[in-house]
Short mmCIF file of C-alpha atoms and ligand atoms in Angstrom, two decimals:
data_model
loop_
_atom_site.label_atom_id
_atom_site.label_comp_id
_atom_site.label_asym_id
_atom_site.label_seq_id
_atom_site.Cartn_x
_atom_site.Cartn_y
_atom_site.Cartn_z
CA MET A 1 58.19 168.91 86.33
CA TYR A 2 56.05 166.89 88.18
CA ASN A 3 55.62 163.20 87.88
CA ILE A 4 52.23 161.33 88.46
CA LEU A 5 53.35 157.86 90.32
CA HIS A 6 50.71 155.27 90.33
CA VAL A 7 50.68 152.78 93.14
CA GLY A 8 48.42 149.61 93.41
CA ILE A 9 48.95 147.65 96.72
CA ASP A 10 46.84 143.98 97.31
CA ASP A 11 47.49 140.36 99.25
CA THR A 12 48.42 142.09 102.87
CA ASP A 13 45.60 140.48 104.57
CA SER A 14 44.95 137.03 106.47
CA SER A 15 41.25 136.19 108.21
CA ASN A 16 42.62 136.57 111.22
CA GLY A 17 43.21 140.41 110.69
CA MET A 18 43.89 143.27 109.05
CA CYS A 19 43.15 145.10 105.67
CA THR A 20 44.60 146.31 102.82
CA THR A 21 42.14 149.40 103.15
CA TYR A 22 44.33 150.00 106.52
CA ILE A 23 47.44 149.78 104.91
CA CYS A 24 46.14 152.19 101.64
CA ALA A 25 45.36 154.49 104.92
CA VAL A 26 48.07 154.07 106.59
CA VAL A 27 50.59 155.06 103.58
CA LEU A 28 48.15 158.02 103.17
CA GLU A 29 48.89 159.36 105.94
CA ARG A 30 52.66 158.87 106.42
CA LEU A 31 52.70 160.75 102.03
CA LYS A 32 51.12 163.65 103.23
CA ASP A 33 52.71 163.87 106.66
CA CYS A 34 55.97 164.39 103.85
CA GLY A 35 53.76 166.95 102.65
CA LEU A 36 53.08 164.93 99.42
CA THR A 37 49.93 165.16 97.02
CA LEU A 38 47.87 162.54 96.59
CA LYS A 39 45.80 163.45 93.10
CA GLY A 40 41.95 162.03 93.18
CA GLU A 41 40.67 159.95 95.71
CA PRO A 42 42.27 156.41 96.91
CA HIS A 43 40.75 153.77 94.74
CA LEU A 44 39.14 150.02 96.30
CA ILE A 45 38.52 148.22 93.75
CA ARG A 46 36.86 144.55 93.87
CA LEU A 47 37.97 141.87 91.67
CA ASN A 48 37.10 138.62 90.74
CA PRO A 49 34.34 136.68 93.06
CA PHE A 50 35.29 133.76 92.34
CA ALA A 51 39.17 133.84 92.76
CA PRO A 52 39.85 130.87 94.92
CA TYR A 53 42.64 132.54 96.81
CA LYS A 54 40.85 135.74 98.35
CA THR A 55 40.44 136.65 101.82
CA ARG A 56 37.38 137.68 101.80
CA GLY A 57 35.95 140.40 99.56
CA ASN A 58 38.59 140.47 96.60
CA GLY A 59 39.35 144.35 96.89
CA ALA A 60 42.81 145.84 96.08
CA VAL A 61 44.01 149.18 96.09
CA ALA A 62 45.34 151.57 94.55
CA PHE A 63 46.25 156.15 94.33
CA LYS A 64 48.50 158.20 92.84
CA ILE A 65 50.42 160.91 94.40
CA VAL A 66 52.24 163.70 92.82
CA LEU A 67 55.59 164.16 93.25
CA LYS A 68 58.78 166.50 92.19
CA SER A 69 62.11 164.44 91.80
CA ASP A 70 63.53 161.33 91.57
CA GLU A 71 64.62 161.87 95.00
CA GLU A 72 60.92 162.13 96.25
CA ILE A 73 59.87 159.24 94.11
CA ARG A 74 62.61 156.77 95.60
CA ASN A 75 61.74 157.94 98.93
CA THR A 76 57.99 157.82 98.37
CA LYS A 77 58.66 153.96 97.43
CA ARG A 78 60.86 153.36 100.16
CA LEU A 79 58.23 154.92 102.17
CA ILE A 80 55.33 152.43 100.74
CA LEU A 81 56.82 148.93 100.94
CA GLY A 82 58.17 149.99 104.16
CA VAL A 83 54.57 150.07 105.65
CA VAL A 84 53.46 147.00 103.67
CA GLU A 85 56.15 144.90 105.23
CA GLU A 86 55.44 146.35 108.71
CA PHE A 87 51.85 145.66 108.55
CA SER A 88 51.25 143.13 106.14
CA GLU A 89 50.38 139.59 107.22
CA VAL A 90 53.02 137.19 106.40
CA GLU A 91 53.31 134.59 108.41
CA ASP A 92 49.32 134.18 107.06
CA PRO A 93 50.60 131.26 104.33
CA LEU A 94 47.71 132.57 101.88
CA THR A 95 49.20 136.40 102.04
CA ASN A 96 51.17 137.55 99.67
CA PRO A 97 51.79 141.08 98.99
CA GLY A 98 52.41 142.20 96.00
CA VAL A 99 52.97 146.49 95.42
CA VAL A 100 53.11 147.78 91.94
CA PHE A 101 54.85 151.35 90.82
CA PHE A 102 53.87 153.08 87.32
CA THR A 103 54.65 156.74 86.22
CA GLY A 104 52.51 157.19 82.79
CA GLU A 105 49.42 157.52 81.13
CA ILE A 106 46.94 154.37 81.71
CA THR A 107 47.30 152.40 78.47
CA LYS A 108 44.62 150.02 77.18
CA LYS A 109 45.88 146.75 77.83
CA MET A 110 46.04 148.11 81.63
CA GLN A 111 42.66 148.55 81.82
CA GLU A 112 41.49 145.26 79.60
CA TYR A 113 43.78 142.98 82.18
CA SER A 114 42.81 144.93 84.68
CA LEU A 115 38.42 144.45 83.22
CA LYS A 116 40.27 140.99 83.12
CA THR A 117 40.65 140.31 86.50
CA VAL A 118 37.32 141.98 87.61
CA ARG A 119 35.63 139.46 85.28
CA GLN A 120 37.78 136.15 84.94
CA MET A 121 40.88 134.58 86.16
CA VAL A 122 44.53 135.40 85.23
CA THR A 123 47.84 134.29 86.24
CA MET A 124 50.65 135.16 87.95
CA GLU A 125 52.29 134.87 84.29
CA GLU A 126 50.60 137.42 82.36
CA ALA A 127 50.41 140.00 85.17
CA GLU A 128 54.51 139.97 84.72
CA LYS A 129 53.98 139.96 81.05
CA LEU A 130 52.09 142.97 81.13
CA ALA A 131 53.79 144.78 84.20
CA HIS A 132 57.12 144.04 81.48
CA ASP A 133 55.51 144.77 78.83
CA VAL A 134 54.23 148.01 79.97
CA LYS A 135 57.19 149.05 82.21
CA VAL A 136 55.47 148.46 85.30
CA GLU A 137 57.86 148.34 88.75
CA VAL A 138 56.83 144.69 91.16
CA PHE A 139 57.58 144.17 94.42
CA LYS A 140 56.75 140.78 95.42
CA TYR A 141 56.85 139.35 99.09
CA LYS A 142 56.52 135.21 99.42
CA ASN A 143 55.07 134.14 95.94
CA GLY A 144 53.60 137.42 95.39
CA ARG A 145 50.36 136.84 93.68
CA GLY A 146 49.17 140.26 94.55
CA VAL A 147 51.27 141.55 92.20
CA ILE A 148 47.53 140.45 90.05
CA GLY A 149 45.38 141.92 92.11
CA ALA A 150 47.72 145.32 92.62
CA LEU A 151 48.09 145.87 88.40
CA ALA A 152 44.60 145.73 88.45
CA ALA A 153 43.66 147.80 90.39
CA ILE A 154 45.58 151.18 89.05
CA GLY A 155 44.67 150.52 85.62
CA CYS A 156 41.14 149.58 87.05
CA PRO A 157 38.48 151.63 84.15
CA LEU A 158 35.37 153.04 86.24
CA PRO A 159 32.67 153.67 83.79
CA ASP A 160 30.69 154.00 86.46
CA LYS A 161 31.69 154.64 90.16
CA THR A 162 30.29 154.60 94.21
CA TYR A 163 32.24 156.04 97.37
CA GLU A 164 32.90 154.30 100.22
CA LEU A 165 33.93 155.95 103.64
CA ILE A 166 35.72 154.03 106.08
CA ALA A 167 35.98 154.46 109.93
CA TYR A 168 38.94 152.63 111.24
CA ARG A 169 39.51 151.27 115.12
CA LYS A 170 41.96 151.40 117.67
CA VAL A 171 44.32 148.69 117.88
CA GLU A 172 43.05 148.19 121.45
CA ASN A 173 40.00 147.37 120.17
CA TYR A 174 40.24 144.97 117.44
CA GLY A 175 38.37 141.84 117.91
CA LYS A 176 36.16 143.82 120.31
CA LYS A 177 32.62 143.59 119.95
CA ARG A 178 31.78 147.23 117.76
CA ARG A 179 30.69 149.71 119.95
CA ILE A 180 28.17 151.77 117.29
CA ASP A 181 24.46 153.49 117.81
CA GLU A 182 22.02 151.31 116.13
CA ASP A 183 19.37 154.11 116.42
CA SER A 184 21.98 156.97 115.02
CA VAL A 185 22.76 154.80 111.90
CA ARG A 186 18.98 154.26 111.14
CA LEU A 187 18.24 157.88 111.21
CA MET A 188 21.62 158.32 108.83
CA ASP A 189 19.78 156.03 106.89
CA HIS A 190 16.48 157.60 107.00
CA LYS A 191 18.48 161.08 106.63
CA THR A 192 20.71 159.90 103.22
CA TYR A 193 19.05 157.02 101.87
CA PRO A 194 19.31 157.10 98.38
CA GLU A 195 22.70 158.75 98.67
CA THR A 196 23.91 155.99 100.49
CA PHE A 197 22.74 152.81 100.65
CA ASP A 198 22.92 148.92 102.42
CA ASN A 199 23.16 150.63 105.43
CA VAL A 200 20.40 149.11 107.14
CA ASP A 201 19.19 145.76 106.35
CA ASP A 202 15.29 144.29 107.27
CA GLY A 203 15.80 147.03 110.40
CA TYR A 204 19.32 145.80 111.38
CA MET A 205 22.35 148.20 111.23
CA ALA A 206 24.80 146.63 108.05
CA ILE A 207 27.80 148.91 108.30
CA ALA A 208 29.85 147.11 110.11
CA PRO A 209 31.80 144.06 108.84
CA HIS A 210 31.70 141.04 111.30
CA THR A 211 35.54 140.29 111.10
CA PRO A 212 37.91 140.90 114.01
CA CYS A 213 39.43 143.12 111.05
CA PRO A 214 40.13 146.80 111.75
CA VAL A 215 37.28 148.47 109.81
CA LEU A 216 34.58 149.83 112.32
CA TYR A 217 32.08 150.40 109.93
CA GLY A 218 32.08 151.24 106.02
CA ILE A 219 29.39 153.62 104.59
CA ARG A 220 28.46 153.34 100.60
CA GLY A 221 26.83 155.90 98.67
CA GLU A 222 27.05 157.79 95.32
CA SER A 223 28.93 160.95 96.72
CA LYS A 224 32.44 161.93 98.70
CA GLU A 225 29.64 164.30 100.53
CA ALA A 226 27.24 161.78 100.70
CA VAL A 227 28.76 159.26 102.60
CA CYS A 228 30.70 162.24 105.10
CA ALA A 229 27.37 163.68 105.42
CA ALA A 230 26.10 160.24 106.86
CA HIS A 231 29.16 160.04 108.92
CA ASN A 232 28.57 162.54 110.57
CA LEU A 233 25.81 161.51 111.44
CA VAL A 234 26.81 157.72 113.38
CA GLU A 235 27.06 157.06 116.77
CA VAL A 236 30.07 155.52 118.41
CA LYS A 237 30.88 154.60 121.27
CA GLU A 238 34.27 153.49 121.23
CA PRO A 239 36.85 155.99 119.37
CA ILE A 240 37.83 156.28 116.18
CA LYS A 241 41.31 156.35 115.01
CA ARG A 242 41.52 157.68 110.87
CA ILE A 243 38.86 157.88 108.03
CA MET A 244 39.77 157.63 104.65
CA VAL A 245 37.20 158.21 101.20
CA PHE A 246 37.70 155.76 98.68
CA LEU A 247 36.54 155.69 95.03
CA THR A 248 34.97 152.32 93.95
CA ASN A 249 33.81 149.90 91.25
CA GLN A 250 31.47 148.62 93.94
CA HIS A 251 28.02 148.15 93.18
CA THR A 252 28.07 149.16 89.73
CA ASP A 253 28.46 145.53 88.45
CA LEU A 254 31.88 145.97 86.27
CA HIS A 255 31.50 141.87 86.94
CA ILE A 256 28.74 141.34 85.06
CA GLN A 257 29.21 140.12 81.72
CA GLU A 258 26.28 139.81 78.60
CA ALA A 259 25.64 136.23 77.51
CA SER A 260 23.93 135.81 74.67
CA ALA A 261 23.24 132.20 75.38
CA ILE A 262 22.74 130.03 78.20
CA ASN A 263 25.88 127.70 76.94
CA GLN A 264 28.26 130.34 76.45
CA MET A 265 29.12 130.70 80.34
CA GLU A 266 31.97 129.57 82.30
CA MET A 267 32.56 129.37 85.87
CA TYR A 268 33.84 131.59 88.17
CA GLN A 269 32.95 133.74 86.16
CA CYS A 270 29.26 136.34 86.62
CA TYR A 271 26.68 137.01 84.47
CA ARG A 272 23.49 138.37 82.84
CA VAL A 273 21.07 136.03 81.12
CA ASN A 274 18.08 135.60 79.54
CA GLY A 275 15.95 132.31 80.16
CA GLN A 276 12.95 130.74 80.97
CA VAL A 277 11.95 128.79 84.24
CA LYS A 278 11.79 124.85 83.41
CA ASP A 279 10.73 123.23 86.55
CA HIS A 280 8.76 125.05 89.64
CA PRO A 281 11.80 126.25 92.43
CA HIS A 282 12.34 123.62 95.46
CA ILE A 283 13.68 123.55 98.03
CA ILE A 284 17.68 121.58 99.19
CA GLU A 285 18.52 120.73 102.63
CA GLY A 286 20.14 124.20 104.37
CA GLY A 287 16.94 126.41 102.87
CA HIS A 288 18.66 126.94 99.30
CA VAL A 289 16.03 127.76 96.63
CA ILE A 290 16.79 125.67 93.16
CA PHE A 291 15.09 126.02 89.78
CA THR A 292 16.23 125.24 86.19
CA LEU A 293 17.07 128.08 83.88
CA GLU A 294 16.92 127.41 80.04
CA ASP A 295 17.32 128.63 76.99
CA ALA A 296 17.33 127.19 73.34
CA SER A 297 21.10 126.66 73.78
CA GLY A 298 21.01 124.78 76.92
CA ALA A 299 19.67 124.71 80.69
CA ILE A 300 21.50 125.66 83.81
CA GLU A 301 20.59 125.15 87.54
CA CYS A 302 20.02 128.47 89.46
CA ALA A 303 20.33 129.19 93.16
CA ALA A 304 19.42 131.76 95.51
CA TYR A 305 21.08 130.30 98.91
CA GLU A 306 19.77 130.83 102.48
CA PRO A 307 21.97 133.96 103.13
CA THR A 308 19.38 135.42 100.59
CA LYS A 309 16.17 135.40 103.24
CA ARG A 310 13.54 136.73 101.99
CA PHE A 311 15.03 136.79 98.15
CA ARG A 312 14.17 132.79 98.20
CA ASP A 313 10.09 134.02 99.03
CA ASN A 314 10.21 135.68 95.92
CA VAL A 315 11.94 132.71 93.72
CA ARG A 316 9.86 130.37 95.50
CA GLN A 317 7.28 131.72 93.56
CA LEU A 318 8.13 131.64 90.38
CA ALA A 319 6.64 129.15 87.88
CA SER A 320 7.53 126.71 84.91
CA GLY A 321 7.06 129.18 81.48
CA ASP A 322 8.52 132.22 83.23
CA GLU A 323 10.69 134.44 80.99
CA LEU A 324 13.60 136.08 82.98
CA VAL A 325 16.66 138.27 83.07
CA VAL A 326 18.67 136.50 86.25
CA TYR A 327 22.45 137.78 87.20
CA GLY A 328 25.13 136.25 88.68
CA GLY A 329 27.84 133.93 89.04
CA ILE A 330 29.12 130.23 88.44
CA GLY A 331 30.15 129.06 91.21
CA THR A 332 32.41 125.64 91.38
CA LYS A 333 29.71 122.88 91.06
CA GLY A 334 28.50 125.10 87.85
CA THR A 335 25.16 126.27 89.64
CA LEU A 336 24.18 129.92 89.02
CA ASN A 337 24.50 132.08 92.26
CA LEU A 338 22.10 134.57 91.67
CA GLU A 339 22.15 138.38 92.64
CA LYS A 340 19.04 139.69 91.18
CA ILE A 341 16.68 138.84 88.77
CA ARG A 342 13.82 141.10 86.16
CA ILE A 343 10.53 139.14 85.82
CA VAL A 344 10.19 139.42 81.79
CA GLY A 345 6.98 137.46 81.68
CA LEU A 346 4.93 135.44 83.94
CA LYS A 347 3.62 132.13 82.36
CA LYS A 348 -0.17 131.65 83.44
CA GLN A 349 -1.06 129.01 85.37
CA TYR A 350 -3.91 127.27 85.98
CA ASN A 351 -5.67 124.40 88.06
CA ILE A 352 -7.15 122.11 86.18
CA PHE A 353 -10.52 120.84 88.05
CA ASN A 354 -12.90 118.26 86.85
CA PRO A 355 -15.83 119.45 84.87
CA ARG A 356 -18.83 120.46 86.65
CA CYS A 357 -22.32 118.88 86.45
CA ASP A 358 -25.44 120.62 85.91
CA CYS A 359 -25.97 120.97 89.46
CA GLY A 360 -23.78 123.22 90.18
CA LYS A 361 -21.64 119.93 91.75
CA ARG A 362 -17.97 119.02 90.89
CA MET A 363 -18.40 115.90 89.07
CA LYS A 364 -15.74 113.03 89.95
CA SER A 365 -14.05 109.91 87.65
CA ALA A 366 -16.06 107.47 87.13
CA GLY A 367 -13.11 104.99 86.52
CA SER A 368 -10.06 104.77 83.99
CA ASP A 369 -11.75 105.68 80.27
CA LYS A 370 -15.19 105.89 81.61
CA GLY A 371 -15.50 109.54 82.06
CA TYR A 372 -17.48 111.42 85.22
CA LYS A 373 -19.94 110.87 87.73
CA CYS A 374 -21.67 113.59 89.78
CA PRO A 375 -21.59 112.47 93.10
CA SER A 376 -24.90 114.60 94.38
CA CYS A 377 -27.18 114.20 91.03
CA GLY A 378 -25.73 110.55 89.67
CA LEU A 379 -25.74 112.16 86.58
CA LYS A 380 -23.12 110.44 84.31
CA MET A 381 -20.88 112.36 81.58
CA ALA A 382 -18.84 110.00 78.83
CA ASP A 383 -16.33 112.58 77.93
CA ALA A 384 -16.42 116.43 79.16
CA PRO A 385 -13.50 119.38 79.20
CA LYS A 386 -11.73 119.64 82.58
CA GLU A 387 -11.96 123.25 83.34
CA GLU A 388 -8.61 125.24 83.47
CA VAL A 389 -8.76 127.60 87.04
CA GLU A 390 -5.64 130.74 86.07
CA ILE A 391 -3.56 130.88 89.07
CA GLU A 392 -2.91 134.02 90.89
CA ARG A 393 0.55 135.10 91.17
CA ASN A 394 2.07 136.48 93.55
CA LEU A 395 4.82 137.94 91.91
CA LYS A 396 5.06 141.02 89.72
CA GLU A 397 7.54 141.95 86.44
CA GLY A 398 10.47 143.52 87.48
CA PHE A 399 13.66 143.63 89.19
CA TYR A 400 14.06 141.54 92.18
CA GLU A 401 17.48 141.43 94.71
CA VAL A 402 19.14 139.82 97.06
CA PRO A 403 18.71 141.65 100.10
CA PRO A 404 22.02 144.13 101.72
CA SER A 405 23.82 141.48 104.01
CA ALA A 406 23.56 138.74 101.07
CA ARG A 407 25.38 141.60 99.05
CA ARG A 408 28.44 140.89 96.47
CA HIS A 409 30.34 143.98 96.45
CA LEU A 410 30.13 144.59 93.09
CA SER A 411 26.60 143.86 92.66
CA LYS A 412 24.53 146.86 91.40
CA PRO A 413 21.43 147.54 93.90
CA LEU A 414 18.28 147.89 92.33
CA VAL A 415 17.81 151.44 94.32
CA ARG A 416 20.88 152.83 92.03
CA ILE A 417 19.21 151.47 88.78
CA TYR A 418 15.52 153.00 89.40
CA THR A 419 17.44 156.39 90.46
CA GLY A 420 19.39 156.12 86.59
CA ARG A 421 22.67 155.07 87.98
P1 LIG B 501 40.42 141.72 101.74
O1 LIG B 501 38.48 142.13 101.00
O2 LIG B 501 40.05 141.17 103.18
O3 LIG B 501 41.19 142.59 101.52
P2 LIG B 501 41.04 140.06 99.65
O4 LIG B 501 39.34 138.67 100.02
O5 LIG B 501 41.24 141.30 99.17
O6 LIG B 501 41.05 140.75 101.26
P3 LIG B 501 43.25 138.81 98.97
O7 LIG B 501 44.17 138.74 100.09
O8 LIG B 501 43.57 140.17 98.07
O9 LIG B 501 41.64 138.73 99.72
O10 LIG B 501 43.33 137.96 98.16
C1 LIG B 501 43.47 137.88 96.41
C2 LIG B 501 44.99 137.19 95.75
O11 LIG B 501 43.66 136.95 94.36
C3 LIG B 501 45.69 137.96 95.49
O12 LIG B 501 46.34 137.67 95.08
C4 LIG B 501 44.62 138.78 93.98
O13 LIG B 501 45.97 138.95 93.32
C5 LIG B 501 44.15 136.78 93.38
N1 LIG B 501 43.36 137.70 92.07
C6 LIG B 501 42.22 138.66 92.33
N2 LIG B 501 41.77 138.15 91.09
C7 LIG B 501 42.51 137.43 90.84
C8 LIG B 501 42.24 137.33 89.71
N3 LIG B 501 40.73 136.90 88.52
N4 LIG B 501 42.55 135.71 88.58
C9 LIG B 501 43.68 135.83 89.99
N5 LIG B 501 44.10 135.81 90.75
C10 LIG B 501 43.41 136.58 91.53
#
């Protein structure tokens, strides 16, 4: 008789270091040393990007182990909790680890809770009530907030999925400059894109984080084979301690909810919504590009923030009346932070000029209500229609997205849409 033990872990790291995926990698290594078998790949689940207590990317991990006896279950739980206690950054006031164990089939309620945690805010009470109802065993450290994410990680449905291979550094290199050969990353991208993606941004390597965490780099792609092949092409000048391939909800747009009207959208949630550009976009201090999107129900301010770099150049070209589908999340100030846009209709824009004279020159105003006068031949016209000249637009209908360096973990890159994923 075999048992499948579902394990979820979250909130073990701080902004000074560590990483929940690393703790997962250590746990799995130790379990393997004990001769235990993992069922499938470990899952790296990204949760609501607006969750207030996140350290960075709001990620939680989950995995399943095949166990043969109650004793094995007990020992496995003890081993996992031991690793979490050993490696969690519990001295950090914002680190509140949570670990959950569950044997049985993931229920619909657990999946719904998980989707809610990806898309909305949930409370500790909600998480603990569900855990109690479906008999999930919960371990909390400090205030145990990590239970929210740990429970979501074990129940997350993956109607679409991607993979991430993470290469980890040796402890002595934490905090030091990452020694990765950039040319090899460009070559790897050239050889494996679009089966892997977001490796390079504007010619620069995009696989390495900028934090002092144990991660050397992460390669994201469509299959385990693709990310492993890409990893073999990357040349590094520092030792790699271990690698781990995660199945993830990254880059699937799982966080995006369909809003049928602008006034139905709420703060700290992410949406896809249709609307019309109300005003011409303007630039505010800091280089952020702002415009208002409206529909029959209301209006919302949309922003392409400075880190979205060249995406802002496209957003700046939008004009009043353009029809859009926008994707993004609503932050603290009620502004929708754009992840991508689809232009479904470009409204014709015109420059308005005074009429031309019979002699070919452009007429000038002869004063208020006095019609026009030609500056060349002196001809006067009491009234004449203004001339409308269509402005050539520098945009086409279709999708525009933020560059990889500004992309949310959950946001689906256009290449995945274009390749039918
Ligand atoms: P890293 O990406 O480096 O692993 P992190 O950004 O994942 O760090 P955590 O340390 O895991 O950040 O902190 C996020 C906290 O927010 C966790 O305690 C998690 O349980 C909680 N949380 C996650 N999603 C939600 C949500 N939708 N509503 C309320 N709390 C949430």
